[in-house]
GROMACS .gro file of C-alpha atoms in nm:
model
  515
    1UNK     CA    1  -1.584  -1.485  -0.376
    2UNK     CA    2  -1.402  -1.255  -0.136
    3UNK     CA    3  -1.274  -1.545   0.078
    4UNK     CA    4  -1.224  -1.918   0.038
    5UNK     CA    5  -1.170  -2.088   0.374
    6UNK     CA    6  -1.182  -2.462   0.434
    7UNK     CA    7  -1.500  -2.568   0.254
    8UNK     CA    8  -1.665  -2.226   0.269
    9UNK     CA    9  -1.696  -1.953   0.009
   10UNK     CA   10  -1.780  -1.601   0.125
   11UNK     CA   11  -1.888  -1.350  -0.140
   12UNK     CA   12  -1.807  -0.980  -0.130
   13UNK     CA   13  -2.173  -0.914  -0.055
   14UNK     CA   14  -2.165  -1.152   0.240
   15UNK     CA   15  -1.838  -0.998   0.361
   16UNK     CA   16  -2.001  -0.654   0.358
   17UNK     CA   17  -2.305  -0.784   0.549
   18UNK     CA   18  -2.091  -0.953   0.815
   19UNK     CA   19  -1.865  -0.649   0.843
   20UNK     CA   20  -2.164  -0.419   0.885
   21UNK     CA   21  -2.306  -0.642   1.159
   22UNK     CA   22  -1.975  -0.649   1.350
   23UNK     CA   23  -1.931  -0.272   1.311
   24UNK     CA   24  -2.273  -0.220   1.468
   25UNK     CA   25  -2.186  -0.470   1.743
   26UNK     CA   26  -1.872  -0.268   1.820
   27UNK     CA   27  -2.077   0.050   1.845
   28UNK     CA   28  -2.312  -0.129   2.085
   29UNK     CA   29  -2.010  -0.202   2.305
   30UNK     CA   30  -1.923   0.168   2.316
   31UNK     CA   31  -1.634   0.145   2.069
   32UNK     CA   32  -1.587   0.468   1.872
   33UNK     CA   33  -1.349   0.648   1.639
   34UNK     CA   34  -1.005   0.681   1.794
   35UNK     CA   35  -1.043   0.376   2.017
   36UNK     CA   36  -0.825   0.069   1.966
   37UNK     CA   37  -0.924  -0.296   1.957
   38UNK     CA   38  -0.722  -0.617   1.927
   39UNK     CA   39  -0.780  -0.964   1.784
   40UNK     CA   40  -0.622  -1.301   1.856
   41UNK     CA   41  -0.742  -1.511   1.565
   42UNK     CA   42  -0.561  -1.722   1.305
   43UNK     CA   43  -0.597  -1.664   0.929
   44UNK     CA   44  -0.973  -1.691   0.948
   45UNK     CA   45  -1.262  -1.497   0.788
   46UNK     CA   46  -1.345  -1.352   1.132
   47UNK     CA   47  -1.001  -1.183   1.136
   48UNK     CA   48  -1.080  -1.011   0.805
   49UNK     CA   49  -1.430  -0.912   0.922
   50UNK     CA   50  -1.291  -0.759   1.242
   51UNK     CA   51  -1.029  -0.562   1.049
   52UNK     CA   52  -1.286  -0.428   0.802
   53UNK     CA   53  -1.536  -0.342   1.078
   54UNK     CA   54  -1.270  -0.148   1.268
   55UNK     CA   55  -1.188   0.041   0.949
   56UNK     CA   56  -1.557   0.128   0.899
   57UNK     CA   57  -1.555   0.305   1.234
   58UNK     CA   58  -1.209   0.464   1.228
   59UNK     CA   59  -1.103   0.236   1.512
   60UNK     CA   60  -0.734   0.145   1.539
   61UNK     CA   61  -0.696  -0.226   1.469
   62UNK     CA   62  -0.414  -0.405   1.654
   63UNK     CA   63  -0.376  -0.766   1.535
   64UNK     CA   64  -0.211  -0.964   1.812
   65UNK     CA   65   0.057  -1.219   1.735
   66UNK     CA   66  -0.069  -1.571   1.807
   67UNK     CA   67   0.289  -1.665   1.909
   68UNK     CA   68   0.276  -1.421   2.203
   69UNK     CA   69   0.283  -1.554   2.556
   70UNK     CA   70   0.086  -1.419   2.852
   71UNK     CA   71   0.326  -1.143   2.954
   72UNK     CA   72   0.372  -1.025   2.596
   73UNK     CA   73  -0.003  -0.998   2.545
   74UNK     CA   74  -0.040  -0.807   2.870
   75UNK     CA   75   0.230  -0.562   2.763
   76UNK     CA   76   0.070  -0.498   2.422
   77UNK     CA   77  -0.281  -0.451   2.568
   78UNK     CA   78  -0.145  -0.194   2.815
   79UNK     CA   79   0.084  -0.016   2.569
   80UNK     CA   80  -0.185   0.009   2.299
   81UNK     CA   81  -0.464   0.101   2.546
   82UNK     CA   82  -0.699  -0.156   2.395
   83UNK     CA   83  -1.063  -0.126   2.492
   84UNK     CA   84  -1.180  -0.459   2.348
   85UNK     CA   85  -1.014  -0.786   2.246
   86UNK     CA   86  -1.173  -1.057   2.032
   87UNK     CA   87  -1.004  -1.396   2.046
   88UNK     CA   88  -1.071  -1.759   1.970
   89UNK     CA   89  -1.105  -1.974   2.279
   90UNK     CA   90  -0.841  -2.220   2.153
   91UNK     CA   91  -0.574  -2.179   1.885
   92UNK     CA   92  -0.328  -2.460   1.822
   93UNK     CA   93  -0.193  -2.547   2.169
   94UNK     CA   94  -0.301  -2.227   2.344
   95UNK     CA   95  -0.616  -2.201   2.555
   96UNK     CA   96  -0.682  -1.827   2.548
   97UNK     CA   97  -0.965  -1.859   2.797
   98UNK     CA   98  -0.723  -1.995   3.053
   99UNK     CA   99  -0.453  -1.747   2.950
  100UNK     CA  100  -0.673  -1.440   2.999
  101UNK     CA  101  -0.817  -1.575   3.323
  102UNK     CA  102  -0.462  -1.606   3.457
  103UNK     CA  103  -0.355  -1.270   3.315
  104UNK     CA  104  -0.656  -1.075   3.444
  105UNK     CA  105  -0.768  -1.201   3.789
  106UNK     CA  106  -1.071  -0.966   3.781
  107UNK     CA  107  -1.213  -1.135   3.470
  108UNK     CA  108  -1.392  -1.420   3.649
  109UNK     CA  109  -1.605  -1.183   3.857
  110UNK     CA  110  -1.663  -0.924   3.583
  111UNK     CA  111  -1.991  -0.846   3.410
  112UNK     CA  112  -1.937  -0.926   3.038
  113UNK     CA  113  -1.875  -0.599   2.858
  114UNK     CA  114  -1.798  -0.408   3.178
  115UNK     CA  115  -1.456  -0.533   3.281
  116UNK     CA  116  -1.275  -0.317   3.538
  117UNK     CA  117  -0.908  -0.377   3.606
  118UNK     CA  118  -0.640  -0.150   3.748
  119UNK     CA  119  -0.358  -0.297   3.537
  120UNK     CA  120  -0.545  -0.238   3.208
  121UNK     CA  121  -0.769   0.063   3.277
  122UNK     CA  122  -0.895   0.103   2.917
  123UNK     CA  123  -0.991  -0.265   2.869
  124UNK     CA  124  -1.367  -0.316   2.897
  125UNK     CA  125  -1.443  -0.639   2.715
  126UNK     CA  126  -1.292  -0.968   2.600
  127UNK     CA  127  -1.506  -1.149   2.345
  128UNK     CA  128  -1.446  -1.521   2.297
  129UNK     CA  129  -1.523  -1.710   1.978
  130UNK     CA  130  -1.602  -2.061   2.093
  131UNK     CA  131  -1.659  -2.186   2.447
  132UNK     CA  132  -1.735  -1.885   2.673
  133UNK     CA  133  -1.529  -1.787   2.975
  134UNK     CA  134  -1.674  -1.639   3.298
  135UNK     CA  135  -1.653  -1.261   3.273
  136UNK     CA  136  -1.592  -1.272   2.899
  137UNK     CA  137  -1.859  -1.213   2.635
  138UNK     CA  138  -1.948  -1.495   2.399
  139UNK     CA  139  -1.950  -1.427   2.024
  140UNK     CA  140  -2.329  -1.471   1.967
  141UNK     CA  141  -2.407  -1.222   2.246
  142UNK     CA  142  -2.159  -0.976   2.099
  143UNK     CA  143  -2.319  -1.007   1.753
  144UNK     CA  144  -2.672  -0.962   1.891
  145UNK     CA  145  -2.570  -0.616   2.007
  146UNK     CA  146  -2.584  -0.508   1.642
  147UNK     CA  147  -2.965  -0.529   1.656
  148UNK     CA  148  -2.977  -0.220   1.878
  149UNK     CA  149  -2.785   0.003   1.635
  150UNK     CA  150  -2.964   0.169   1.345
  151UNK     CA  151  -2.837   0.218   0.992
  152UNK     CA  152  -2.817   0.598   1.034
  153UNK     CA  153  -2.609   0.553   1.350
  154UNK     CA  154  -2.359   0.343   1.156
  155UNK     CA  155  -2.350   0.596   0.871
  156UNK     CA  156  -2.283   0.875   1.121
  157UNK     CA  157  -1.989   0.680   1.264
  158UNK     CA  158  -1.853   0.605   0.916
  159UNK     CA  159  -1.870   0.970   0.815
  160UNK     CA  160  -1.606   1.057   1.076
  161UNK     CA  161  -1.339   0.838   0.917
  162UNK     CA  162  -1.076   1.029   0.717
  163UNK     CA  163  -0.780   0.917   0.503
  164UNK     CA  164  -0.535   1.005   0.780
  165UNK     CA  165  -0.727   0.812   1.047
  166UNK     CA  166  -0.524   0.526   1.197
  167UNK     CA  167  -0.623   0.194   1.041
  168UNK     CA  168  -0.365  -0.046   1.187
  169UNK     CA  169  -0.126  -0.058   1.479
  170UNK     CA  170   0.125  -0.330   1.391
  171UNK     CA  171   0.377  -0.436   1.653
  172UNK     CA  172   0.724  -0.516   1.522
  173UNK     CA  173   0.948  -0.782   1.672
  174UNK     CA  174   1.142  -0.675   1.978
  175UNK     CA  175   1.499  -0.805   1.940
  176UNK     CA  176   1.694  -0.584   2.179
  177UNK     CA  177   1.407  -0.362   2.300
  178UNK     CA  178   1.031  -0.366   2.348
  179UNK     CA  179   0.818  -0.404   2.033
  180UNK     CA  180   0.727  -0.085   1.848
  181UNK     CA  181   0.365  -0.002   1.773
  182UNK     CA  182   0.374   0.115   1.410
  183UNK     CA  183   0.082   0.340   1.317
  184UNK     CA  184  -0.053   0.303   0.962
  185UNK     CA  185  -0.337   0.512   0.818
  186UNK     CA  186  -0.622   0.443   0.577
  187UNK     CA  187  -0.470   0.635   0.287
  188UNK     CA  188  -0.145   0.437   0.295
  189UNK     CA  189  -0.311   0.097   0.342
  190UNK     CA  190  -0.554   0.147   0.053
  191UNK     CA  191  -0.338   0.342  -0.193
  192UNK     CA  192  -0.011   0.156  -0.143
  193UNK     CA  193  -0.196  -0.176  -0.118
  194UNK     CA  194  -0.365  -0.110  -0.453
  195UNK     CA  195  -0.031  -0.020  -0.615
  196UNK     CA  196   0.131  -0.335  -0.477
  197UNK     CA  197  -0.148  -0.545  -0.627
  198UNK     CA  198  -0.123  -0.371  -0.963
  199UNK     CA  199   0.254  -0.417  -0.978
  200UNK     CA  200   0.206  -0.788  -0.901
  201UNK     CA  201  -0.062  -0.817  -1.168
  202UNK     CA  202  -0.346  -0.915  -0.933
  203UNK     CA  203  -0.686  -0.904  -1.106
  204UNK     CA  204  -1.043  -0.995  -1.006
  205UNK     CA  205  -1.015  -1.352  -1.135
  206UNK     CA  206  -0.713  -1.430  -0.917
  207UNK     CA  207  -0.716  -1.647  -0.608
  208UNK     CA  208  -0.455  -1.517  -0.367
  209UNK     CA  209  -0.310  -1.780  -0.133
  210UNK     CA  210  -0.214  -1.597   0.187
  211UNK     CA  211   0.023  -1.824   0.374
  212UNK     CA  212   0.182  -1.550   0.580
  213UNK     CA  213   0.007  -1.465   0.909
  214UNK     CA  214  -0.240  -1.180   0.869
  215UNK     CA  215  -0.101  -1.008   1.179
  216UNK     CA  216   0.225  -0.932   0.993
  217UNK     CA  217   0.259  -0.634   0.758
  218UNK     CA  218   0.302  -0.877   0.467
  219UNK     CA  219  -0.050  -0.998   0.545
  220UNK     CA  220  -0.237  -0.702   0.692
  221UNK     CA  221  -0.114  -0.410   0.481
  222UNK     CA  222   0.015  -0.594   0.175
  223UNK     CA  223  -0.168  -0.914   0.076
  224UNK     CA  224  -0.505  -0.807   0.222
  225UNK     CA  225  -0.544  -0.465   0.054
  226UNK     CA  226  -0.370  -0.583  -0.267
  227UNK     CA  227  -0.637  -0.854  -0.297
  228UNK     CA  228  -0.944  -0.656  -0.194
  229UNK     CA  229  -0.868  -0.346  -0.404
  230UNK     CA  230  -0.843  -0.575  -0.708
  231UNK     CA  231  -1.168  -0.756  -0.624
  232UNK     CA  232  -0.977  -1.083  -0.612
  233UNK     CA  233  -1.028  -1.379  -0.377
  234UNK     CA  234  -0.837  -1.442  -0.055
  235UNK     CA  235  -0.752  -1.807   0.003
  236UNK     CA  236  -0.707  -1.853   0.379
  237UNK     CA  237  -0.597  -2.137   0.604
  238UNK     CA  238  -0.594  -2.106   0.981
  239UNK     CA  239  -0.218  -2.142   1.011
  240UNK     CA  240   0.073  -2.243   0.794
  241UNK     CA  241   0.152  -2.613   0.768
  242UNK     CA  242   0.337  -2.707   0.447
  243UNK     CA  243   0.139  -3.024   0.363
  244UNK     CA  244  -0.193  -2.847   0.421
  245UNK     CA  245  -0.072  -2.550   0.217
  246UNK     CA  246   0.014  -2.769  -0.081
  247UNK     CA  247  -0.332  -2.925  -0.065
  248UNK     CA  248  -0.511  -2.588  -0.027
  249UNK     CA  249  -0.329  -2.445  -0.330
  250UNK     CA  250  -0.415  -2.756  -0.531
  251UNK     CA  251  -0.785  -2.767  -0.432
  252UNK     CA  252  -0.851  -2.397  -0.480
  253UNK     CA  253  -0.641  -2.344  -0.792
  254UNK     CA  254  -0.467  -2.050  -0.621
  255UNK     CA  255  -0.290  -1.827  -0.873
  256UNK     CA  256  -0.106  -1.576  -0.650
  257UNK     CA  257   0.158  -1.674  -0.394
  258UNK     CA  258   0.190  -1.480  -0.069
  259UNK     CA  259   0.437  -1.678   0.138
  260UNK     CA  260   0.777  -1.611   0.293
  261UNK     CA  261   1.106  -1.774   0.200
  262UNK     CA  262   1.099  -2.020   0.487
  263UNK     CA  263   0.748  -2.125   0.382
  264UNK     CA  264   0.865  -2.181   0.025
  265UNK     CA  265   1.145  -2.399   0.153
  266UNK     CA  266   0.913  -2.596   0.384
  267UNK     CA  267   0.669  -2.667   0.100
  268UNK     CA  268   0.947  -2.774  -0.137
  269UNK     CA  269   1.090  -3.007   0.130
  270UNK     CA  270   0.754  -3.167   0.213
  271UNK     CA  271   0.708  -3.527   0.095
  272UNK     CA  272   0.369  -3.442  -0.061
  273UNK     CA  273   0.516  -3.169  -0.280
  274UNK     CA  274   0.506  -3.197  -0.658
  275UNK     CA  275   0.522  -2.911  -0.905
  276UNK     CA  276   0.190  -3.028  -1.050
  277UNK     CA  277   0.009  -2.968  -0.719
  278UNK     CA  278   0.117  -2.603  -0.701
  279UNK     CA  279   0.133  -2.542  -1.075
  280UNK     CA  280  -0.162  -2.300  -1.068
  281UNK     CA  281   0.059  -2.043  -0.889
  282UNK     CA  282   0.177  -1.798  -1.155
  283UNK     CA  283   0.257  -1.472  -0.975
  284UNK     CA  284   0.285  -1.314  -0.631
  285UNK     CA  285   0.557  -1.237  -0.380
  286UNK     CA  286   0.908  -1.356  -0.468
  287UNK     CA  287   1.064  -1.186  -0.165
  288UNK     CA  288   1.380  -0.987  -0.103
  289UNK     CA  289   1.670  -1.226  -0.035
  290UNK     CA  290   1.834  -1.389  -0.340
  291UNK     CA  291   1.817  -1.753  -0.225
  292UNK     CA  292   1.453  -1.727  -0.120
  293UNK     CA  293   1.372  -1.560  -0.452
  294UNK     CA  294   1.540  -1.849  -0.633
  295UNK     CA  295   1.328  -2.101  -0.445
  296UNK     CA  296   1.003  -1.930  -0.553
  297UNK     CA  297   1.103  -1.835  -0.907
  298UNK     CA  298   1.308  -2.137  -1.009
  299UNK     CA  299   1.233  -2.431  -0.779
  300UNK     CA  300   0.860  -2.364  -0.741
  301UNK     CA  301   0.844  -2.217  -1.093
  302UNK     CA  302   0.630  -1.915  -1.000
  303UNK     CA  303   0.790  -1.728  -1.287
  304UNK     CA  304   0.566  -1.421  -1.272
  305UNK     CA  305   0.636  -1.356  -0.903
  306UNK     CA  306   0.774  -1.007  -0.837
  307UNK     CA  307   1.060  -0.913  -0.608
  308UNK     CA  308   1.017  -0.647  -0.343
  309UNK     CA  309   1.170  -0.444  -0.061
  310UNK     CA  310   1.001  -0.283   0.235
  311UNK     CA  311   0.929  -0.264   0.606
  312UNK     CA  312   0.626  -0.253   0.830
  313UNK     CA  313   0.682   0.123   0.840
  314UNK     CA  314   0.638   0.143   0.459
  315UNK     CA  315   0.304  -0.041   0.453
  316UNK     CA  316   0.471  -0.371   0.367
  317UNK     CA  317   0.648  -0.274   0.045
  318UNK     CA  318   0.818   0.042  -0.078
  319UNK     CA  319   0.931  -0.122  -0.402
  320UNK     CA  320   0.800  -0.405  -0.620
  321UNK     CA  321   0.957  -0.539  -0.938
  322UNK     CA  322   0.793  -0.611  -1.271
  323UNK     CA  323   0.635  -0.950  -1.338
  324UNK     CA  324   0.807  -0.996  -1.675
  325UNK     CA  325   1.162  -0.898  -1.579
  326UNK     CA  326   1.438  -1.145  -1.674
  327UNK     CA  327   1.525  -1.397  -1.405
  328UNK     CA  328   1.876  -1.260  -1.350
  329UNK     CA  329   1.734  -0.915  -1.277
  330UNK     CA  330   1.478  -1.058  -1.033
  331UNK     CA  331   1.748  -1.251  -0.848
  332UNK     CA  332   1.984  -0.953  -0.818
  333UNK     CA  333   1.747  -0.659  -0.756
  334UNK     CA  334   1.437  -0.572  -0.553
  335UNK     CA  335   1.214  -0.366  -0.776
  336UNK     CA  336   1.124  -0.006  -0.846
  337UNK     CA  337   0.968   0.247  -0.609
  338UNK     CA  338   0.590   0.218  -0.605
  339UNK     CA  339   0.376   0.517  -0.706
  340UNK     CA  340   0.373   0.760  -0.416
  341UNK     CA  341   0.710   0.634  -0.293
  342UNK     CA  342   1.049   0.801  -0.330
  343UNK     CA  343   1.383   0.636  -0.245
  344UNK     CA  344   1.726   0.790  -0.213
  345UNK     CA  345   2.060   0.646  -0.104
  346UNK     CA  346   2.276   0.860   0.126
  347UNK     CA  347   2.607   0.834   0.306
  348UNK     CA  348   2.524   0.684   0.650
  349UNK     CA  349   2.747   0.936   0.829
  350UNK     CA  350   2.714   1.264   0.639
  351UNK     CA  351   2.368   1.212   0.490
  352UNK     CA  352   2.498   1.323   0.149
  353UNK     CA  353   2.311   1.167  -0.145
  354UNK     CA  354   2.516   0.902  -0.327
  355UNK     CA  355   2.521   0.833  -0.703
  356UNK     CA  356   2.362   0.521  -0.845
  357UNK     CA  357   2.568   0.211  -0.794
  358UNK     CA  358   2.710   0.317  -0.456
  359UNK     CA  359   2.591   0.149  -0.137
  360UNK     CA  360   2.455   0.362   0.144
  361UNK     CA  361   2.164   0.420   0.378
  362UNK     CA  362   1.816   0.377   0.226
  363UNK     CA  363   1.572   0.662   0.289
  364UNK     CA  364   1.204   0.647   0.189
  365UNK     CA  365   0.946   0.923   0.152
  366UNK     CA  366   0.577   0.889   0.071
  367UNK     CA  367   0.358   0.616   0.218
  368UNK     CA  368   0.544   0.578   0.546
  369UNK     CA  369   0.427   0.548   0.905
  370UNK     CA  370   0.316   0.873   1.069
  371UNK     CA  371   0.491   0.749   1.383
  372UNK     CA  372   0.529   0.499   1.664
  373UNK     CA  373   0.280   0.471   1.948
  374UNK     CA  374   0.427   0.563   2.285
  375UNK     CA  375   0.318   0.428   2.622
  376UNK     CA  376   0.212   0.779   2.724
  377UNK     CA  377  -0.036   0.784   2.438
  378UNK     CA  378   0.179   1.019   2.233
  379UNK     CA  379   0.342   0.953   1.897
  380UNK     CA  380   0.714   0.936   1.828
  381UNK     CA  381   0.765   1.070   1.475
  382UNK     CA  382   1.068   0.898   1.319
  383UNK     CA  383   1.105   1.112   1.004
  384UNK     CA  384   1.386   1.350   0.919
  385UNK     CA  385   1.313   1.720   0.869
  386UNK     CA  386   1.286   1.665   0.490
  387UNK     CA  387   1.017   1.400   0.538
  388UNK     CA  388   1.234   1.098   0.459
  389UNK     CA  389   1.212   0.790   0.678
  390UNK     CA  390   1.541   0.629   0.782
  391UNK     CA  391   1.499   0.257   0.712
  392UNK     CA  392   1.822   0.154   0.885
  393UNK     CA  393   1.900  -0.053   0.574
  394UNK     CA  394   2.195  -0.041   0.338
  395UNK     CA  395   2.128  -0.061  -0.032
  396UNK     CA  396   2.202   0.084  -0.373
  397UNK     CA  397   2.018   0.176  -0.692
  398UNK     CA  398   2.113   0.023  -1.025
  399UNK     CA  399   2.134   0.226  -1.347
  400UNK     CA  400   1.760   0.178  -1.411
  401UNK     CA  401   1.654   0.281  -1.060
  402UNK     CA  402   1.590  -0.062  -0.913
  403UNK     CA  403   1.690  -0.101  -0.550
  404UNK     CA  404   1.942  -0.364  -0.444
  405UNK     CA  405   1.904  -0.454  -0.076
  406UNK     CA  406   2.240  -0.503   0.097
  407UNK     CA  407   2.183  -0.554   0.469
  408UNK     CA  408   2.064  -0.396   0.790
  409UNK     CA  409   2.303  -0.116   0.883
  410UNK     CA  410   2.326  -0.237   1.243
  411UNK     CA  411   2.398  -0.593   1.130
  412UNK     CA  412   2.701  -0.508   0.915
  413UNK     CA  413   3.003  -0.693   1.052
  414UNK     CA  414   3.332  -0.503   1.074
  415UNK     CA  415   3.606  -0.766   1.070
  416UNK     CA  416   3.972  -0.657   1.057
  417UNK     CA  417   3.855  -0.316   0.940
  418UNK     CA  418   3.647  -0.452   0.648
  419UNK     CA  419   3.269  -0.425   0.629
  420UNK     CA  420   3.099  -0.759   0.562
  421UNK     CA  421   2.729  -0.802   0.483
  422UNK     CA  422   2.583  -1.096   0.679
  423UNK     CA  423   2.302  -1.126   0.422
  424UNK     CA  424   2.555  -1.177   0.143
  425UNK     CA  425   2.735  -1.453   0.335
  426UNK     CA  426   2.401  -1.616   0.422
  427UNK     CA  427   2.304  -1.621   0.056
  428UNK     CA  428   2.639  -1.775  -0.042
  429UNK     CA  429   2.600  -2.049   0.219
  430UNK     CA  430   2.237  -2.113   0.124
  431UNK     CA  431   2.353  -2.180  -0.231
  432UNK     CA  432   2.532  -2.497  -0.117
  433UNK     CA  433   2.325  -2.804  -0.213
  434UNK     CA  434   2.347  -2.950   0.139
  435UNK     CA  435   2.250  -2.630   0.325
  436UNK     CA  436   1.887  -2.562   0.414
  437UNK     CA  437   1.942  -2.221   0.571
  438UNK     CA  438   2.214  -2.003   0.723
  439UNK     CA  439   2.230  -1.715   0.970
  440UNK     CA  440   2.542  -1.503   1.009
  441UNK     CA  441   2.633  -1.279   1.302
  442UNK     CA  442   2.929  -1.078   1.421
  443UNK     CA  443   3.094  -1.157   1.754
  444UNK     CA  444   3.328  -0.912   1.928
  445UNK     CA  445   3.699  -0.998   1.921
  446UNK     CA  446   3.991  -0.804   2.080
  447UNK     CA  447   4.213  -0.827   1.770
  448UNK     CA  448   3.984  -0.855   1.467
  449UNK     CA  449   3.710  -0.629   1.599
  450UNK     CA  450   3.446  -0.887   1.508
  451UNK     CA  451   3.453  -1.250   1.404
  452UNK     CA  452   3.213  -1.378   1.138
  453UNK     CA  453   3.014  -1.669   1.279
  454UNK     CA  454   2.765  -1.869   1.073
  455UNK     CA  455   2.488  -2.089   1.212
  456UNK     CA  456   2.396  -2.345   0.949
  457UNK     CA  457   2.099  -2.581   0.919
  458UNK     CA  458   2.195  -2.863   0.679
  459UNK     CA  459   1.994  -3.106   0.470
  460UNK     CA  460   2.276  -3.363   0.459
  461UNK     CA  461   2.593  -3.404   0.665
  462UNK     CA  462   2.866  -3.165   0.554
  463UNK     CA  463   3.188  -3.056   0.724
  464UNK     CA  464   3.283  -2.703   0.828
  465UNK     CA  465   3.600  -2.724   0.619
  466UNK     CA  466   3.410  -2.817   0.301
  467UNK     CA  467   3.167  -2.528   0.350
  468UNK     CA  468   3.455  -2.287   0.402
  469UNK     CA  469   3.623  -2.417   0.086
  470UNK     CA  470   3.294  -2.377  -0.102
  471UNK     CA  471   3.282  -2.010   0.000
  472UNK     CA  472   3.648  -1.945  -0.085
  473UNK     CA  473   3.574  -2.055  -0.441
  474UNK     CA  474   3.290  -1.804  -0.470
  475UNK     CA  475   3.379  -1.501  -0.259
  476UNK     CA  476   3.665  -1.293  -0.126
  477UNK     CA  477   3.846  -1.454   0.164
  478UNK     CA  478   3.738  -1.183   0.410
  479UNK     CA  479   3.375  -1.299   0.367
  480UNK     CA  480   3.447  -1.656   0.475
  481UNK     CA  481   3.319  -1.716   0.831
  482UNK     CA  482   3.579  -1.768   1.098
  483UNK     CA  483   3.352  -2.028   1.258
  484UNK     CA  484   3.058  -2.235   1.130
  485UNK     CA  485   2.825  -2.382   1.393
  486UNK     CA  486   2.562  -2.642   1.301
  487UNK     CA  487   2.204  -2.621   1.428
  488UNK     CA  488   1.875  -2.788   1.342
  489UNK     CA  489   1.586  -2.555   1.269
  490UNK     CA  490   1.418  -2.629   1.603
  491UNK     CA  491   1.740  -2.536   1.787
  492UNK     CA  492   1.745  -2.180   1.649
  493UNK     CA  493   1.619  -1.913   1.894
  494UNK     CA  494   1.314  -1.724   1.770
  495UNK     CA  495   1.148  -1.389   1.829
  496UNK     CA  496   0.774  -1.363   1.885
  497UNK     CA  497   0.737  -1.303   1.510
  498UNK     CA  498   0.898  -1.637   1.431
  499UNK     CA  499   1.212  -1.472   1.291
  500UNK     CA  500   1.548  -1.602   1.409
  501UNK     CA  501   1.677  -1.392   1.701
  502UNK     CA  502   2.025  -1.296   1.585
  503UNK     CA  503   2.115  -1.121   1.909
  504UNK     CA  504   2.065  -1.455   2.085
  505UNK     CA  505   2.280  -1.628   1.824
  506UNK     CA  506   2.559  -1.382   1.905
  507UNK     CA  507   2.534  -1.478   2.271
  508UNK     CA  508   2.537  -1.849   2.184
  509UNK     CA  509   2.843  -1.801   1.965
  510UNK     CA  510   3.035  -1.618   2.238
  511UNK     CA  511   2.957  -1.892   2.488
  512UNK     CA  512   3.035  -2.180   2.253
  513UNK     CA  513   3.360  -2.024   2.131
  514UNK     CA  514   3.468  -1.912   2.476
  515UNK     CA  515   3.487  -1.545   2.379
   0.00000   0.00000   0.00000
């Protein structure tokens, strides 16, 4: 099987047949190499088929975040110059038929496949899976278009695709600015994806549970190619829900874990959780942050899971650890550079390379984005003259060459002249038995420069003073937050990606503390 989804099993042969049909259907709609298409679908086989069909034709594939609201979708469609969008009619609480009808007034009167709108001049078609919408094309009609395209026509289109052709355009979260459209090519997706899978020990007999959304780099350019290049099986569920996830892992006997730290925590906290139900999970993604790694490796007992470090711009991972490394090494480091990747640590100011053991700016060369898509249609190339990509992260290399992630350079808090890593303080707080999660930010102060403020989500009632005392026993006094504010998970502000919006936490802290 290539995919297990609900009660369906889709073989690799069937996946190829469906992909070929959709590729022909795209050609019938006038889509060609260099064009860009988008999808609004959950973790569903149709998402995978659309991605593979776009790759067959050298079409840029822009997976759209199902958390996006109307204005965000409109911005992405315009910025990416999408010519076609495929979406489900309804996903969770969102009616995309209604959303697109409100977003594009011309849709109702359009001829399906020949949409004309001034605001989105490149957009020609919106295809709906499910109940059709006036002006939109229904999925069966779209698929029937494949009948008009011959095999030689498809082969001719495929022959134009090259390793440097854009495969994905992944939009990163916009925290203080608009999202960035990260371009990723075929060579990087396939080669780096294969190396990720090999480092994680994925083989053809594995069943890879993909809990992370496919529209993220961890899904699209990490879990997906790592699974397919190994001939393994993707285990999909439409969206993450911890109880459902536990049941899916149990029923399918999933062996590889592809979830994030917050997913691990949600599954462990769920009343249906038992180690027996997820005991088939033996390897996969342990993550980057120490506390989240501990949850996967120790609490969930996925002992063969490998640690990692990377960004969307590095095709998901630049480093991955070894499956059989001792636990203490997995908890304290983030793996070795993958084949085709090179990492160096430099002084953030001078750019001078630093010796192993010293913390500085992480630079990566190899499988990195060729650039960011600009609204003008151009590409902003973010690399230095020597070809290294500036990650904006602080880290160090241990004596064996493993990377140790420290923090985002821009997030480092400078309090009373001392640099403090918010990630380190978050990990210390998360180690408290009554703390579910913690987020630490810096807030400007006229005397200290910045105050350290922690937002804490607790499992059981605990006082600020006891948490501060807990930290004093485990860390230098300058790392102890000046203020600890308590929030429930649903009270934390989120970005479109689902990540906590730290810039909004800084604003909340200033208001609450009267600064």
